[in-house]
Coordinates of C-alpha atoms in Angstrom, one line a residue:
V1 CA 121.3 102.4 97.9
T2 CA 119.9 102.2 94.6
L3 CA 119.3 105.7 93.5
S4 CA 116.7 106.4 90.7
T5 CA 116.3 110.2 90.7
F6 CA 118.3 113.1 91.9
Y7 CA 117.7 116.7 90.8
A8 CA 117.4 120.2 92.1
M9 CA 114.8 123.1 91.5
Y10 CA 114.2 126.5 92.5
T11 CA 110.9 126.8 94.3
N12 CA 109.5 129.9 95.9
G13 CA 112.8 131.5 96.3
T14 CA 114.4 128.4 97.8
P15 CA 116.6 125.7 96.3
T16 CA 115.2 122.4 96.8
L17 CA 116.7 118.9 96.2
C18 CA 114.6 115.9 95.4
W19 CA 115.7 112.4 95.4
T20 CA 114.2 108.8 95.0
T21 CA 115.8 105.6 95.9
Q22 CA 114.5 102.3 94.6
S23 CA 115.9 100.1 97.4
E24 CA 118.2 100.8 100.6
T25 CA 120.1 98.4 102.6
N26 CA 121.1 99.5 106.2
N27 CA 120.9 103.1 105.2
L28 CA 121.3 105.4 108.5
G29 CA 120.7 108.6 106.4
W30 CA 121.9 111.3 104.3
N31 CA 124.2 114.4 104.2
I32 CA 123.9 117.3 101.6
Y33 CA 126.9 119.1 100.2
R34 CA 126.8 122.3 98.1
S35 CA 129.5 123.9 96.3
E36 CA 129.9 127.1 93.9
T37 CA 132.2 124.9 91.6
V38 CA 132.4 121.3 90.3
E39 CA 135.0 120.6 93.0
L40 CA 133.2 119.0 96.2
S41 CA 136.5 119.7 98.1
E42 CA 135.5 123.5 97.7
G43 CA 131.9 123.0 99.0
M44 CA 130.4 122.8 102.4
H45 CA 127.9 120.6 104.5
I46 CA 124.6 122.2 104.5
N47 CA 122.3 119.7 106.5
T48 CA 122.5 120.4 110.3
G49 CA 121.6 116.8 111.3
L50 CA 121.7 113.6 109.4
I51 CA 118.5 113.4 107.2
P52 CA 117.0 109.7 108.2
G53 CA 117.2 107.2 105.8
A54 CA 114.8 104.3 105.2
G55 CA 117.2 101.5 106.8
T56 CA 116.4 98.5 104.6
T57 CA 113.7 98.5 102.2
F58 CA 112.9 97.4 98.7
E59 CA 110.2 100.1 98.1
P60 CA 110.7 103.4 96.5
T61 CA 111.5 106.2 99.0
N62 CA 111.3 109.8 98.2
Y63 CA 113.2 112.4 99.8
A64 CA 113.1 116.4 99.6
F65 CA 115.5 118.8 101.2
E66 CA 115.3 122.8 101.1
D67 CA 118.7 124.6 101.0
E68 CA 118.2 127.5 103.5
Y69 CA 121.7 128.9 103.2
E70 CA 122.3 132.3 101.3
I71 CA 122.2 132.1 97.5
V72 CA 123.2 134.6 94.9
P73 CA 121.1 135.3 91.8
N74 CA 122.8 134.2 88.5
N75 CA 125.0 131.8 90.4
V76 CA 125.3 128.1 89.6
Y77 CA 125.5 125.7 92.6
W78 CA 126.6 122.0 92.7
Y79 CA 125.0 119.7 95.0
W80 CA 125.7 116.1 96.1
I81 CA 123.9 113.6 98.4
E82 CA 125.9 111.1 100.7
S83 CA 124.4 107.9 102.1
V84 CA 125.6 106.8 105.3
D85 CA 125.1 103.2 106.5
Y86 CA 124.9 101.8 110.1
S87 CA 128.6 100.9 109.9
G88 CA 129.6 104.4 108.9
V89 CA 130.4 103.4 105.3
T90 CA 129.4 106.4 102.9
N91 CA 128.5 106.5 99.3
L92 CA 128.4 109.9 97.3
Y93 CA 126.1 110.8 94.5
G94 CA 125.9 113.6 92.1
P95 CA 126.5 116.2 91.6
T96 CA 123.6 118.0 90.2
T97 CA 123.3 121.8 89.4
L98 CA 120.9 124.5 89.9
M99 CA 121.2 128.1 88.2
I100 CA 119.5 130.6 90.6
P101 CA 117.6 133.0 88.5
D102 CA 117.7 136.9 88.8
E103 CA 114.6 137.8 90.6
E104 CA 114.5 141.3 89.0
E105 CA 114.1 139.8 85.6
I106 CA 111.5 137.5 86.5
I107 CA 108.2 138.8 85.3
P108 CA 105.3 137.1 87.0
E109 CA 103.4 134.8 84.7
I110 CA 99.7 134.9 84.9
P111 CA 98.1 131.9 83.6
V112 CA 95.1 132.0 81.0
K113 CA 93.1 129.4 83.1
T114 CA 93.1 128.0 86.5
A115 CA 94.3 124.4 86.6
L116 CA 95.4 121.7 89.3
K117 CA 98.5 119.9 87.8
G118 CA 99.4 117.4 90.2
N119 CA 101.9 116.6 93.0
F120 CA 105.5 115.3 92.9
P121 CA 106.8 113.0 94.2
N122 CA 103.8 110.6 94.7
P123 CA 104.0 108.4 96.6
F124 CA 105.9 110.7 99.1
N125 CA 107.5 110.7 102.6
P126 CA 106.9 113.1 104.3
T127 CA 107.0 116.0 101.8
T128 CA 105.4 116.5 98.2
I129 CA 105.2 119.6 96.1
I130 CA 101.7 120.5 94.7
E131 CA 101.6 122.4 91.3
F132 CA 98.7 124.5 90.2
D133 CA 97.8 127.6 88.3
V134 CA 95.5 130.5 89.3
A135 CA 94.0 132.5 86.5
E136 CA 93.8 136.5 86.3
N137 CA 91.4 138.2 88.4
I138 CA 90.7 135.0 90.3
T139 CA 91.2 133.9 93.9
A140 CA 91.7 129.9 94.4
E141 CA 91.8 127.8 97.7
L142 CA 94.0 124.8 98.1
I143 CA 92.6 122.3 100.5
I144 CA 94.2 119.3 101.8
Y145 CA 92.0 116.4 103.3
N146 CA 92.8 112.9 104.9
S147 CA 90.6 109.9 103.8
R148 CA 87.9 110.7 106.2
G149 CA 87.4 114.1 104.6
Q150 CA 88.6 116.3 107.4
I151 CA 90.4 119.4 106.4
L152 CA 94.1 119.4 107.3
E153 CA 95.2 122.7 105.6
S154 CA 93.3 125.3 103.5
I155 CA 95.4 128.1 101.9
T156 CA 94.4 131.0 99.4
F157 CA 96.3 131.9 96.4
E158 CA 96.4 134.9 94.2
P159 CA 96.7 134.7 90.4
G160 CA 99.9 133.0 89.3
V161 CA 102.0 129.9 88.8
H162 CA 102.3 128.2 92.1
T163 CA 104.2 125.3 93.9
Y164 CA 103.2 124.4 97.3
Q165 CA 105.3 122.1 99.3
W166 CA 103.1 120.0 101.9
D167 CA 104.9 118.6 104.9
A168 CA 103.0 115.6 106.2
A169 CA 105.5 114.5 108.8
E170 CA 102.9 114.7 111.6
Y171 CA 100.4 112.4 109.8
G172 CA 100.5 108.7 109.0
S173 CA 100.8 106.7 106.0
G174 CA 97.7 106.5 103.8
V175 CA 95.6 108.3 101.2
Y176 CA 95.2 111.9 101.2
F177 CA 93.1 114.3 98.8
Y178 CA 94.0 118.0 97.6
K179 CA 91.5 120.2 96.0
L180 CA 91.9 123.6 94.1
K181 CA 88.6 125.6 94.2
S182 CA 87.8 129.0 92.8
D183 CA 84.4 130.5 91.7
N184 CA 84.4 128.6 88.5
Y185 CA 86.7 125.8 88.9
V186 CA 86.9 122.7 91.2
E187 CA 89.2 119.8 90.9
I188 CA 90.4 117.0 93.4
R189 CA 93.4 114.7 93.1
K190 CA 94.7 111.8 95.3
M191 CA 98.1 111.3 96.8
L192 CA 99.7 108.7 98.9
M193 CA 102.1 108.9 101.8
V194 CA 104.2 105.8 102.4
K195 CA 106.3 105.9 105.7

């Protein structure tokens, strides 16, 4: 496995791990480990089943995983990812760290203007995170379409800074569009899922 990125971010109250491989050879899948110290031996295995790998590919592959175990505000967590090949050989990558913010100290930021920022990763498989702002006193709608213009999802958001994770596991590879729409704002962007 040739790994190009591996990082953790705190999104909607949940730690999310994102990583991208540039190529994979006989990669059966992935395990995720979390520790409250830099010592992996003090950590725990947090995925319930092996996260499927891409087998053998020379195309970039994007992954995302949400840590649903309990977290404590103001704690730092260390994460590792482990690739497992078809013969059972493993390779460990990391750690990357994540500081959990204190929710009580977070004052919601209300943006000055509504804006669609984009999605990451792009191309993706099968999840991507769409980032956007909704200005004060505005309600905005995020709409996701397939290439034929059919609406796949439509969600309304109140003012604030938002990240929305779209899981396209039930759809096929191809081009999709997402639109942010309010009374005085419309923007459409394109994203690509590659399975």
